[in-house]
Short mmCIF file of C-alpha atoms and ligand atoms in Angstrom, two decimals:
data_model
loop_
_atom_site.label_atom_id
_atom_site.label_comp_id
_atom_site.label_asym_id
_atom_site.label_seq_id
_atom_site.Cartn_x
_atom_site.Cartn_y
_atom_site.Cartn_z
CA MET A 1 70.83 113.32 52.07
CA GLN A 2 70.00 109.68 50.43
CA ARG A 3 66.45 108.59 50.98
CA ARG A 4 67.77 105.69 52.91
CA GLU A 5 69.67 107.60 55.42
CA LEU A 6 66.93 109.97 55.88
CA PHE A 7 64.85 106.81 56.66
CA THR A 8 67.07 105.77 59.37
CA ARG A 9 67.53 108.92 60.85
CA LEU A 10 63.70 109.13 61.16
CA CYS A 11 63.49 106.03 62.75
CA GLN A 12 66.23 107.13 65.06
CA THR A 13 64.69 110.01 66.05
CA ALA A 14 60.88 108.33 66.44
CA ALA A 15 63.11 105.70 68.83
CA ALA A 16 64.76 108.45 70.44
CA LEU A 17 61.55 110.44 71.23
CA ALA A 18 59.78 106.95 72.25
CA TRP A 19 62.63 106.49 74.56
CA GLN A 20 62.24 110.01 76.66
CA GLN A 21 58.38 108.97 77.16
CA VAL A 22 59.56 106.01 78.66
CA PHE A 23 62.32 107.33 80.57
CA ALA A 24 60.24 110.40 81.86
CA SER A 25 57.08 108.30 82.50
CA SER A 26 58.82 105.23 84.15
CA ALA A 27 59.06 107.22 87.39
CA ARG A 28 55.68 106.18 88.36
CA ALA A 29 55.74 102.68 87.30
CA GLN A 30 59.31 102.55 88.75
CA ALA A 31 58.15 103.66 91.98
CA ALA A 32 55.26 101.49 92.39
CA ASP A 33 57.69 98.70 91.89
CA ALA A 34 60.06 100.06 94.23
CA GLY A 35 57.68 99.52 97.15
CA SER A 36 59.38 101.08 100.57
CA TRP A 37 62.95 101.14 99.45
CA ALA A 38 62.85 104.29 97.26
CA GLU A 39 60.44 106.18 99.66
CA SER A 40 63.04 105.98 102.31
CA GLY A 41 64.95 108.56 100.67
CA GLU A 42 67.60 109.40 98.07
CA VAL A 43 68.38 106.82 96.33
CA PHE A 44 71.58 108.05 94.49
CA THR A 45 73.29 108.73 97.50
CA LEU A 46 76.96 107.67 96.05
CA GLY A 47 76.67 109.68 92.98
CA VAL A 48 77.35 108.63 89.33
CA ALA A 49 80.77 107.90 87.62
CA SER A 50 82.19 107.46 84.10
CA GLY A 51 85.57 105.44 83.18
CA GLU A 52 87.71 103.67 80.65
CA PRO A 53 87.07 106.30 77.87
CA ARG A 54 87.84 104.86 74.46
CA PRO A 55 87.15 106.25 70.69
CA ASN A 56 83.55 104.69 70.75
CA SER A 57 82.55 103.96 74.45
CA VAL A 58 82.79 104.76 77.95
CA VAL A 59 81.71 102.98 81.04
CA LEU A 60 79.21 104.36 83.12
CA TRP A 61 78.58 103.65 86.85
CA THR A 62 76.21 104.39 89.72
CA ARG A 63 74.84 102.22 92.87
CA LEU A 64 71.61 102.39 94.32
CA ALA A 65 71.78 102.65 98.17
CA PRO A 66 69.24 104.67 100.05
CA ARG A 67 70.92 103.77 103.23
CA PRO A 68 74.56 103.67 102.32
CA LEU A 69 76.02 102.39 105.49
CA THR A 70 73.82 99.57 106.36
CA PRO A 71 75.14 96.07 104.67
CA ASP A 72 72.26 96.07 102.14
CA GLY A 73 72.24 99.56 101.39
CA GLY A 74 68.75 99.44 102.42
CA MET A 75 67.88 97.77 98.96
CA PRO A 76 65.67 94.78 98.68
CA ALA A 77 66.92 91.15 98.20
CA ARG A 78 66.04 91.35 94.13
CA ALA A 79 67.11 93.13 91.13
CA VAL A 80 65.40 96.14 90.52
CA PRO A 81 65.28 98.05 86.76
CA VAL A 82 67.63 100.83 86.15
CA LEU A 83 67.65 102.92 83.08
CA TRP A 84 70.01 105.06 81.49
CA GLU A 85 70.60 107.78 79.20
CA VAL A 86 73.32 109.66 77.37
CA ALA A 87 72.92 112.88 75.68
CA LEU A 88 74.99 115.39 73.82
CA ASP A 89 73.84 118.17 76.08
CA GLU A 90 73.02 118.90 79.80
CA ARG A 91 69.17 118.94 79.56
CA PHE A 92 68.96 115.66 77.44
CA ASP A 93 67.19 117.13 74.77
CA ASN A 94 69.78 115.44 72.23
CA VAL A 95 69.63 111.80 73.61
CA VAL A 96 72.10 109.52 71.79
CA ARG A 97 72.20 106.72 73.34
CA TYR A 98 69.93 104.84 76.26
CA GLY A 99 68.84 101.28 77.58
CA ALA A 100 67.64 99.20 80.44
CA THR A 101 69.64 97.09 83.15
CA VAL A 102 69.17 95.99 86.46
CA ALA A 103 70.99 96.63 89.59
CA ASP A 104 71.25 93.10 91.14
CA PRO A 105 71.90 92.41 95.11
CA ALA A 106 74.83 90.10 94.32
CA THR A 107 76.73 93.23 93.20
CA ALA A 108 75.22 95.85 95.74
CA HIS A 109 72.81 97.09 93.49
CA SER A 110 75.94 98.89 91.42
CA VAL A 111 75.42 99.11 87.70
CA HIS A 112 78.03 99.25 85.00
CA VAL A 113 77.22 100.01 81.87
CA ASP A 114 79.94 99.88 78.59
CA VAL A 115 78.14 102.28 76.58
CA ALA A 116 79.08 101.75 72.85
CA GLY A 117 78.70 103.50 69.63
CA LEU A 118 80.12 107.05 70.80
CA LEU A 119 81.71 109.21 68.60
CA PRO A 120 85.30 109.99 69.20
CA GLY A 121 86.44 113.15 70.97
CA ARG A 122 83.16 113.90 72.36
CA THR A 123 81.62 115.42 75.79
CA TYR A 124 78.84 113.44 76.55
CA PHE A 125 76.27 114.18 79.84
CA TYR A 126 74.70 110.66 81.45
CA ARG A 127 71.87 110.00 84.05
CA PHE A 128 70.42 107.03 85.25
CA ARG A 129 66.91 106.57 86.65
CA ALA A 130 65.86 103.99 89.41
CA GLY A 131 63.18 103.72 92.18
CA GLY A 132 61.13 106.70 90.53
CA GLN A 133 63.91 108.86 91.24
CA LEU A 134 66.53 110.60 88.64
CA SER A 135 70.35 110.46 89.20
CA PRO A 136 72.39 113.55 89.30
CA VAL A 137 74.06 114.30 85.83
CA GLY A 138 77.27 113.16 85.02
CA ARG A 139 79.92 114.47 82.29
CA THR A 140 82.21 112.43 80.21
CA ARG A 141 84.34 112.68 77.18
CA THR A 142 85.13 109.72 74.96
CA ALA A 143 88.84 109.34 73.70
CA PRO A 144 89.77 111.07 70.26
CA ASP A 145 89.99 108.65 67.12
CA PRO A 146 93.19 106.76 67.39
CA ALA A 147 94.35 108.06 64.01
CA GLU A 148 93.71 111.67 64.86
CA ARG A 149 96.39 114.25 65.45
CA VAL A 150 95.47 115.29 68.94
CA GLU A 151 97.15 118.54 70.05
CA ARG A 152 96.23 118.27 73.53
CA LEU A 153 95.74 115.99 76.64
CA ARG A 154 95.04 117.18 80.28
CA ILE A 155 95.26 114.60 82.82
CA ALA A 156 94.64 115.28 86.60
CA VAL A 157 97.03 112.27 88.61
CA ALA A 158 96.08 111.69 92.08
CA SER A 159 96.46 108.91 94.82
CA CYS A 160 96.19 108.21 98.50
CA GLN A 161 92.83 109.35 99.85
CA HIS A 162 92.71 108.42 103.84
CA TYR A 163 89.55 109.93 104.64
CA GLU A 164 90.22 110.82 108.48
CA ILE A 165 93.73 112.75 107.83
CA GLY A 166 92.31 115.31 105.71
CA TYR A 167 89.41 116.67 103.35
CA PHE A 168 89.26 115.77 99.63
CA THR A 169 89.60 119.48 98.58
CA VAL A 170 92.07 118.27 95.58
CA HIS A 171 88.87 116.69 94.32
CA ARG A 172 86.99 119.49 94.38
CA GLU A 173 89.91 121.60 92.37
CA ILE A 174 90.04 118.82 90.04
CA ALA A 175 86.31 118.66 89.38
CA ALA A 176 86.31 122.21 88.31
CA ALA A 177 89.39 122.05 86.21
CA ASP A 178 89.65 121.31 82.39
CA VAL A 179 91.16 118.06 82.24
CA ASP A 180 90.12 115.37 79.52
CA LEU A 181 90.81 112.44 82.05
CA VAL A 182 91.51 111.82 85.82
CA ILE A 183 94.26 108.99 86.62
CA PHE A 184 94.02 107.59 90.21
CA LEU A 185 96.88 105.83 91.17
CA GLY A 186 95.41 103.50 94.13
CA ASP A 187 94.91 103.80 97.89
CA TYR A 188 91.38 104.81 97.09
CA ILE A 189 90.34 103.71 100.61
CA TYR A 190 92.12 103.24 103.67
CA GLU A 191 90.98 100.27 105.67
CA THR A 192 92.91 101.43 108.65
CA GLU A 193 91.90 104.06 111.03
CA THR A 194 94.92 106.27 111.97
CA ALA A 195 96.20 105.99 115.07
CA SER A 196 99.52 108.25 114.94
CA TYR A 197 98.43 110.95 113.09
CA GLN A 198 95.92 114.06 113.84
CA LYS A 199 92.20 113.25 113.02
CA VAL A 200 90.34 115.65 110.98
CA ARG A 201 87.08 113.59 110.74
CA GLN A 202 86.26 110.08 111.46
CA HIS A 203 85.42 107.18 108.79
CA PRO A 204 81.69 106.69 109.01
CA HIS A 205 82.24 103.18 108.51
CA VAL A 206 84.90 101.46 110.90
CA PHE A 207 86.53 97.92 110.16
CA PRO A 208 86.60 95.54 113.36
CA GLY A 209 89.74 95.32 115.10
CA GLU A 210 91.13 92.12 113.23
CA GLU A 211 91.57 91.61 109.70
CA SER A 212 90.23 88.15 109.82
CA HIS A 213 86.90 89.66 110.51
CA TYR A 214 86.77 91.83 107.57
CA THR A 215 83.85 91.35 105.69
CA LEU A 216 82.27 91.70 102.41
CA GLY A 217 79.78 94.17 104.18
CA ASP A 218 82.56 96.00 105.59
CA TYR A 219 84.53 96.67 102.52
CA ARG A 220 81.09 97.89 100.95
CA ALA A 221 80.04 100.17 103.84
CA HIS A 222 83.88 101.60 103.86
CA HIS A 223 83.80 102.21 99.90
CA ALA A 224 80.34 103.80 100.64
CA SER A 225 81.57 106.26 103.55
CA TYR A 226 84.20 107.35 101.00
CA LYS A 227 81.61 108.03 98.15
CA LEU A 228 79.71 110.24 100.72
CA ASP A 229 82.43 112.86 100.51
CA PRO A 230 80.69 115.51 97.96
CA ASP A 231 84.12 116.55 96.65
CA LEU A 232 85.14 113.11 95.69
CA ARG A 233 81.68 112.50 94.22
CA ALA A 234 81.92 115.88 92.22
CA CYS A 235 85.34 114.93 90.87
CA HIS A 236 83.88 111.26 89.59
CA ALA A 237 80.64 112.90 87.87
CA ALA A 238 82.94 115.90 86.41
CA HIS A 239 85.53 113.72 84.32
CA PRO A 240 85.86 110.00 83.07
CA TRP A 241 88.76 108.24 85.64
CA LEU A 242 91.11 105.61 84.82
CA LEU A 243 91.77 103.26 87.81
CA VAL A 244 95.13 101.72 89.17
CA TRP A 245 95.05 100.14 92.57
CA ASP A 246 97.51 99.95 95.66
CA ASP A 247 97.69 98.03 98.86
CA HIS A 248 95.06 99.62 100.84
CA GLU A 249 91.81 99.02 98.94
CA VAL A 250 92.59 95.58 100.41
CA ALA A 251 95.33 95.41 103.47
CA ASN A 252 98.34 97.45 104.22
CA ASP A 253 101.37 96.21 102.60
CA TYR A 254 99.85 92.80 101.22
CA ALA A 255 101.83 91.42 98.21
CA GLY A 256 100.07 89.06 95.93
CA LEU A 257 98.66 86.42 97.77
CA THR A 258 100.50 87.08 100.76
CA ASP A 259 99.28 89.46 103.77
CA PRO A 260 102.38 90.24 106.56
CA ASP A 261 99.53 90.41 108.90
CA LEU A 262 97.30 87.90 107.82
CA PRO A 263 99.69 84.44 107.65
CA ASP A 264 96.86 82.49 107.07
CA PRO A 265 96.58 82.30 103.41
CA GLN A 266 92.95 81.05 103.24
CA ALA A 267 91.64 83.80 105.45
CA PHE A 268 93.99 86.49 103.11
CA LEU A 269 92.58 84.80 100.02
CA LYS A 270 88.82 85.30 101.63
CA LEU A 271 90.04 88.93 102.39
CA ARG A 272 91.24 89.76 99.17
CA THR A 273 87.92 88.52 97.17
CA ALA A 274 85.78 90.58 99.47
CA ALA A 275 88.03 93.31 98.95
CA TYR A 276 88.23 93.15 94.97
CA GLN A 277 84.30 92.70 95.03
CA ALA A 278 83.42 95.66 96.87
CA TYR A 279 85.97 97.98 95.11
CA PHE A 280 84.48 96.46 91.63
CA GLU A 281 80.99 97.60 92.77
CA HIS A 282 81.99 100.99 93.75
CA LEU A 283 84.12 102.16 90.92
CA PRO A 284 83.46 103.08 87.14
CA VAL A 285 85.03 100.12 85.71
CA SER A 286 84.29 98.16 82.69
CA PRO A 287 81.60 95.18 83.54
CA ALA A 288 84.05 92.85 82.04
CA ARG A 289 86.56 93.15 85.13
CA ALA A 290 84.04 91.62 87.39
CA PRO A 291 86.19 89.52 89.61
CA VAL A 292 86.34 85.65 89.43
CA GLY A 293 87.11 84.90 92.98
CA ALA A 294 89.99 86.94 94.35
CA PHE A 295 91.41 87.83 90.99
CA MET A 296 90.29 91.07 88.95
CA ARG A 297 92.12 92.01 85.81
CA MET A 298 93.00 95.84 86.20
CA HIS A 299 95.77 96.32 83.93
CA ASP A 300 94.63 97.85 80.51
CA HIS A 301 95.66 99.82 77.76
CA PHE A 302 94.15 103.20 76.20
CA GLU A 303 94.82 105.19 73.35
CA TRP A 304 94.67 109.24 72.88
CA GLY A 305 94.61 109.71 69.28
CA GLN A 306 98.29 109.84 68.02
CA LEU A 307 99.33 111.60 70.91
CA ALA A 308 99.46 109.08 73.69
CA ASP A 309 99.34 105.36 74.65
CA ILE A 310 98.16 104.98 78.50
CA TRP A 311 98.82 101.65 80.23
CA THR A 312 97.28 101.20 83.63
CA VAL A 313 99.52 98.61 85.58
CA ASP A 314 98.63 96.50 88.45
CA GLY A 315 101.60 96.32 90.89
CA ARG A 316 99.87 94.37 93.55
CA GLN A 317 97.79 91.41 92.41
CA PHE A 318 100.70 89.62 91.07
CA ARG A 319 103.65 90.79 92.89
CA ASP A 320 106.27 88.46 95.08
CA PRO A 321 105.90 88.69 98.49
CA HIS A 322 107.74 90.85 101.20
CA VAL A 323 111.23 89.63 101.97
CA CYS A 324 113.27 90.00 105.31
CA SER A 325 111.79 91.05 108.43
CA GLY A 326 112.83 94.65 107.92
CA ILE A 327 112.57 97.42 110.28
CA HIS A 328 108.95 98.99 111.16
CA ALA A 329 108.20 102.77 111.01
CA PRO A 330 105.75 104.29 113.37
CA ASP A 331 103.42 105.00 110.12
CA GLY A 332 102.75 101.11 109.12
CA GLY A 333 105.85 101.45 106.70
CA LYS A 334 108.84 98.77 106.65
CA ALA A 335 112.34 99.25 105.59
CA LEU A 336 114.98 96.97 104.58
CA TRP A 337 118.72 96.76 105.64
CA ARG A 338 120.94 94.57 103.95
CA CYS A 339 118.40 92.44 102.54
CA LYS A 340 120.18 89.62 100.09
CA THR A 341 116.95 88.06 99.29
CA ALA A 342 115.34 91.27 97.75
CA GLU A 343 117.87 90.93 94.84
CA ASP A 344 116.77 87.50 93.74
CA PRO A 345 116.74 87.80 90.05
CA ASP A 346 113.20 85.97 89.70
CA ARG A 347 111.52 88.70 91.83
CA THR A 348 108.52 90.40 90.38
CA MET A 349 106.48 93.37 90.78
CA LEU A 350 104.19 93.06 87.76
CA GLY A 351 104.04 89.03 87.47
CA THR A 352 105.59 87.43 84.33
CA GLN A 353 102.77 87.65 82.05
CA GLN A 354 101.69 91.66 82.73
CA GLU A 355 105.59 92.01 82.28
CA TYR A 356 105.59 90.79 78.84
CA TRP A 357 102.44 92.79 78.00
CA LEU A 358 103.93 95.65 79.09
CA ALA A 359 106.83 95.58 77.29
CA GLU A 360 105.47 94.12 74.13
CA GLY A 361 103.26 97.30 74.16
CA LEU A 362 105.93 99.53 74.75
CA ALA A 363 108.19 98.08 72.03
CA SER A 364 105.08 98.12 69.46
CA SER A 365 104.05 101.82 70.39
CA GLU A 366 103.91 104.39 67.83
CA ARG A 367 102.23 107.12 69.50
CA ALA A 368 103.98 110.39 70.52
CA TRP A 369 103.88 109.70 74.71
CA LYS A 370 104.16 106.14 76.25
CA ILE A 371 102.32 107.16 79.69
CA VAL A 372 102.62 104.36 82.21
CA ALA A 373 100.53 104.71 85.08
CA GLN A 374 101.27 102.57 88.22
CA PRO A 375 101.10 102.58 91.97
CA THR A 376 104.64 103.23 93.39
CA GLN A 377 107.58 105.36 92.98
CA ILE A 378 109.76 103.42 90.47
CA ALA A 379 113.36 105.68 91.07
CA PRO A 380 115.28 104.82 94.16
CA GLY A 381 114.04 106.37 97.25
CA GLY A 382 116.18 104.95 100.05
CA VAL A 383 118.14 106.53 102.56
CA LYS A 384 121.68 106.24 102.85
CA THR A 385 123.47 105.30 105.72
CA PRO A 386 127.25 104.43 106.31
CA TRP A 387 126.52 101.01 106.84
CA GLY A 388 124.56 100.60 103.26
CA PRO A 389 121.17 102.27 102.55
CA LEU A 390 117.60 101.50 104.13
CA LEU A 391 115.25 100.77 101.94
CA TYR A 392 111.02 101.02 101.00
CA ALA A 393 110.17 97.30 101.76
CA ASP A 394 107.02 98.09 99.65
CA GLY A 395 108.29 99.91 96.42
CA TRP A 396 110.49 98.99 93.58
CA ASP A 397 113.69 99.37 95.70
CA ALA A 398 112.76 95.83 97.30
CA TYR A 399 112.12 94.16 93.53
CA PRO A 400 115.42 95.17 92.10
CA ALA A 401 115.78 92.59 89.18
CA ALA A 402 111.86 93.52 88.26
CA ARG A 403 112.88 97.17 87.94
CA GLU A 404 115.93 96.57 85.71
CA ARG A 405 113.74 94.24 83.68
CA LEU A 406 111.26 97.17 83.48
CA MET A 407 114.01 99.90 82.41
CA ALA A 408 115.64 97.10 79.90
CA ALA A 409 112.19 97.07 78.28
CA ILE A 410 112.48 100.92 77.63
CA ALA A 411 116.07 100.89 77.08
CA GLN A 412 116.69 98.16 74.74
CA PRO A 413 114.08 98.66 71.81
CA ARG A 414 114.99 102.44 72.32
CA VAL A 415 111.40 103.28 73.17
CA PRO A 416 111.54 107.01 73.08
CA ASP A 417 109.06 109.31 75.57
CA VAL A 418 108.04 107.14 78.22
CA VAL A 419 106.97 109.09 81.38
CA CYS A 420 105.84 107.02 84.29
CA LEU A 421 103.20 108.19 86.67
CA SER A 422 103.43 106.82 90.47
CA GLY A 423 101.72 107.51 93.74
CA ASP A 424 101.64 105.66 96.97
CA VAL A 425 104.48 107.98 98.75
CA HIS A 426 102.60 110.52 99.79
CA ARG A 427 105.30 112.98 98.40
CA HIS A 428 105.65 114.85 94.90
CA ALA A 429 108.49 113.77 93.10
CA ALA A 430 110.06 114.25 89.46
CA ALA A 431 112.92 111.69 88.84
CA ASN A 432 115.17 110.33 85.90
CA LEU A 433 114.74 107.07 85.31
CA ARG A 434 118.15 105.58 84.63
CA LEU A 435 118.73 102.05 82.92
CA ASN A 436 121.20 101.61 86.03
CA PRO A 437 119.34 103.58 89.03
CA LEU A 438 121.91 105.93 90.70
CA ASP A 439 124.67 105.34 88.18
CA LEU A 440 125.05 108.96 86.93
CA SER A 441 127.03 107.62 83.82
CA SER A 442 123.96 105.57 82.88
CA PRO A 443 121.83 106.86 80.55
CA ILE A 444 118.39 108.50 81.38
CA VAL A 445 115.48 106.31 79.68
CA ALA A 446 112.23 107.76 80.86
CA SER A 447 111.12 110.23 83.48
CA GLU A 448 108.90 109.72 86.47
CA PHE A 449 106.59 111.92 88.14
CA VAL A 450 105.25 110.99 91.34
CA THR A 451 102.16 112.44 92.73
CA SER A 452 101.61 113.33 96.48
CA SER A 453 98.65 112.04 98.21
CA VAL A 454 95.31 113.87 98.12
CA SER A 455 95.20 113.62 102.28
CA SER A 456 97.33 110.71 103.40
CA LYS A 457 100.34 112.26 105.52
CA GLY A 458 103.82 112.17 103.81
CA LEU A 459 107.30 112.84 105.04
CA SER A 460 108.84 115.79 106.75
CA GLU A 461 110.62 118.53 105.02
CA PHE A 462 113.67 117.16 106.69
CA LEU A 463 113.34 113.24 105.72
CA SER A 464 112.15 114.79 101.96
CA GLY A 465 115.61 116.53 101.87
CA LEU A 466 117.60 113.07 103.13
CA LEU A 467 115.82 111.24 100.53
CA LYS A 468 116.73 113.68 97.91
CA SER A 469 120.46 113.90 98.86
CA SER A 470 120.68 110.19 99.07
CA ASN A 471 119.14 109.74 95.20
CA PRO A 472 120.63 111.91 92.54
CA ASP A 473 118.32 110.47 90.64
CA LEU A 474 115.44 112.05 92.09
CA LEU A 475 115.16 116.06 90.91
CA HIS A 476 112.08 117.05 93.34
CA VAL A 477 110.92 115.69 96.80
CA ARG A 478 108.34 117.50 98.57
CA GLY A 479 106.41 115.01 101.20
CA ASP A 480 105.18 117.95 103.45
CA GLU A 481 102.25 119.14 101.18
CA ARG A 482 99.20 117.28 99.62
CA GLY A 483 97.82 117.72 96.22
CA TYR A 484 97.81 116.14 93.29
CA ALA A 485 99.79 116.67 89.16
CA LEU A 486 98.40 118.31 86.50
CA LEU A 487 99.56 116.78 82.81
CA ASP A 488 99.34 118.73 79.84
CA VAL A 489 100.31 116.66 77.31
CA SER A 490 101.27 118.29 73.49
CA PRO A 491 102.76 116.48 70.75
CA ARG A 492 105.95 118.25 71.39
CA GLN A 493 106.30 118.53 75.03
CA LEU A 494 105.20 117.37 78.18
CA THR A 495 104.02 119.32 81.39
CA CYS A 496 103.71 118.31 85.17
CA GLU A 497 102.44 120.68 87.47
CA PHE A 498 102.48 119.97 91.10
CA ARG A 499 99.52 121.41 92.96
CA SER A 500 99.70 121.62 96.47
CA THR A 501 98.39 122.58 99.83
CA PRO A 502 99.78 122.55 103.49
CA HIS A 503 99.07 119.19 105.63
CA PRO A 504 96.58 118.33 106.40
CA VAL A 505 94.16 119.30 103.92
CA ARG A 506 91.40 122.05 105.14
CA PRO A 507 87.92 122.26 103.57
CA ASP A 508 88.44 125.57 102.53
CA ALA A 509 92.23 125.00 101.23
CA ARG A 510 93.43 126.63 97.88
CA LEU A 511 96.37 124.90 96.11
CA ARG A 512 99.10 126.40 94.41
CA THR A 513 101.57 125.23 91.96
CA GLN A 514 104.56 123.76 94.21
CA ALA A 515 107.15 123.34 91.15
CA ARG A 516 106.71 122.86 87.54
CA PHE A 517 108.34 120.43 85.05
CA VAL A 518 108.37 119.70 81.60
CA VAL A 519 109.74 116.83 79.21
CA ASP A 520 110.76 117.61 75.98
CA ARG A 521 110.11 114.82 73.03
CA GLY A 522 113.28 113.01 72.23
CA VAL A 523 114.93 114.04 75.47
CA PRO A 524 114.42 111.96 78.28
CA GLY A 525 114.20 113.05 81.85
CA PRO A 526 112.17 115.91 83.38
CA ARG A 527 113.46 119.75 83.39
CA LYS A 528 112.76 122.07 86.01
CA VAL A 529 110.90 125.24 84.39
FE1 FE B 1 98.80 105.84 100.41
CA1 CA B 2 100.38 102.40 99.21
#
């Protein structure tokens, strides 16, 4: 070892030791500063989380909330100091990064730390200290070096967790599973109570009846309600997450700047601002995503060695409004029938900028797999009738020109090995994505795996069968069970295992494998095994 290097190491060790003193001894000083707020009980009621792993960095999250369901979370109206540390071991003997930050009332005393200077492909442990209390320990993992020939990537893919309709047993299994990453595709909270479905438990916080009365305080308390679930907290603490959102984080079926249930654009803008703000405050997303008014950039790109490019795609914020009045289903969904306006070639799902960004990314990718994580089913999912198909008004079926452009962005530059991940529709599904959907002579250009919901109600077996027989591109459709999709990615093959349990999810449920599909490199389309 060079003398200079030795000196640097000694300095680093001394600094780390000094930090450990600070981290340990700050308990009393912090407690004294805390006054009554930290004495009223547990400060880290909402747990800890990490997300957006990159080769040298990861985002750490927590929120101080001794009384999580109250408007101020039980915190004083001032900023309070929070210490954080990252170690190689669970006992924090080997601390490699540490620092201090503040939790501010303007962001509900949430903390988002983008920790830089980490090593690629490593497991790390992290924790916070505030109000004289230590947080639970979280575990996370950085992405491998972008040039590394990685042999394996395991991802748990989940979406749609209506708190009232089932337990989060799916998260309990994922928390204990050997995965590198959790990808959550949206409907993290549900703003609506369930009227027509069987309830297994009640939202700890309930929104007022009228959407126009929803406040930032309501969204905060609602997010806090979800985080009070121990299985969800465990899943956050166990793995880094990548996040995509859908409609229920704001309001059912909202599209861009419009909401069918709140026609006043000013009122909806206020609602979206509040919802995005609370979403940011409660999830392990980069501090750079802090919303500006009613806008928050969610779409992004991540790399996993030479094995995969992963895009997280926003299908909500920039999409065009719903068209045609449609036929309302009892579950709040809407079906379109003979709606010519939906076919308008200008209609967009992702917004022009994001669409170009994704197309460019796909065309220039040189990694083995191209994984596109986005909210809702891309493959057609309508129901055939003698008078024409009934289409789901909120899905890609109602934006056919946008879907055509997405397929062309894969087919024209001949981007191989594209796998799309989808949620929203509460069913496990596997599909061939064709250049011209439902045209069996049209080439298959990509594969799609749709994950069922964590808890939200899906379709009966009869309706799932009807969807499958109406859409030959769908290779598998099961809406009667809840669960998640477990992906195992290797340089030659990608496996998707649909994990599931009967509806509604019981607290002691055991998940089983409902079906297993593989995609071979160079051969688009899932194959059942
Ligand atoms: Fe949903
Ligand atoms: Ca949805």
